[in-house]
């Protein structure tokens, strides 16, 4: 299937790099908060770096775009702020799902409010990771159907409730690593992608899966303001990757439905790859015989490949990948090969 080709003014003509994946502003702010010891003030609701309740409201109405409330918003976890107001895929009664103890041993969760206030979702906040949650107010995660298409025995359109019941929902604690280096540990709720793939009944010729996200410029401001991106977002996996035990189709986080900023109501999670491989809010899954094009590879082919496994020794052209940065503490730690999942996935890339 052809994807929309958009001229890219930053590439050949200007030689300029696309304005993507800049974490420096966020890191600087984090350092400042730490240096000034403002964490407690923020928790007490004292406006931080220009943020006030009014600014929050304003941001949610799309008129602001001001930064600064992450720490304070984070402190509101526990008061239900990140519980979405739509029915989770499969029904709220299925959440929280039982935790699969085989994953996450020894990992410490990042606070929910930190994960929910620093997101990468260019449909809502193009050009950088940040406070996506301020820009999601118009998005409607229900009703939601997913087209299953391409090299399958039968093409069909399926409701997310049906997908969430293909296999028992389970919760898995995974490490998550963005290519920009920020990292976190969170509990995802979903089903093994392997079960989903089997349910789709791919033809033997199918070698890849392609995920396509929504296209709703009226609900996602970035799809209007950043028209130079090749919307909708699209990503892909090899079939052997999609059927690896770690790959998940995810409908929840922290025991409830996904907040919009995390990819409501349904997304991909492949924890050994950089975050951009995990397409959010997908509406179409296509089985293909050839390797499908991907959003970031089309946008900046020299910077983002297809496999995109977490590899500490393979630097991004503009920065080292040797370390990762904790979203909560700003602590730098060594990047682990395959993001710590070499035992499960190393074999996929051995030959
Ligand atoms: N549709 C869509 N999916 C996406 C993105 C995006 O911009 N659009 N960003 C990706 C990137 S770069 C990362 S790091 C993760 C972030 O997931 P999180 O915000 O839930 O932590 O989502 C990925 N999936
Ligand atoms: Mo990312």
XYZ file of C-alpha atoms in Angstrom, residues 2 4 7 22 57 74 82 113 121 123 141 156 173 176-177 187 189 191 196 199 222 241 262 278 296 307 329 335 342:
29
model
C 1.401 3.374 -0.969
C 1.602 9.542 1.232
C 8.224 16.805 0.114
C 15.436 17.066 21.409
C -6.391 24.789 32.176
C 2.953 14.110 38.860
C -4.621 9.730 34.846
C 2.569 10.743 36.944
C 3.329 11.639 20.569
C 0.253 13.861 16.566
C -10.708 6.857 21.965
C -11.784 -7.815 8.653
C 6.495 -4.685 34.071
C 11.077 1.280 28.120
C 13.790 3.195 26.284
C 3.433 -1.892 34.034
C -1.644 -4.299 30.393
C -2.168 -9.499 25.389
C -3.078 -11.491 18.271
C -5.910 -14.775 15.686
C 0.049 18.174 15.532
C 9.730 -10.160 16.212
C 0.233 6.836 26.120
C 5.887 0.976 19.464
C 10.946 7.793 11.085
C 15.221 -2.781 13.243
C 15.525 11.217 38.724
C 22.288 1.370 28.264
C 19.032 -10.094 25.211
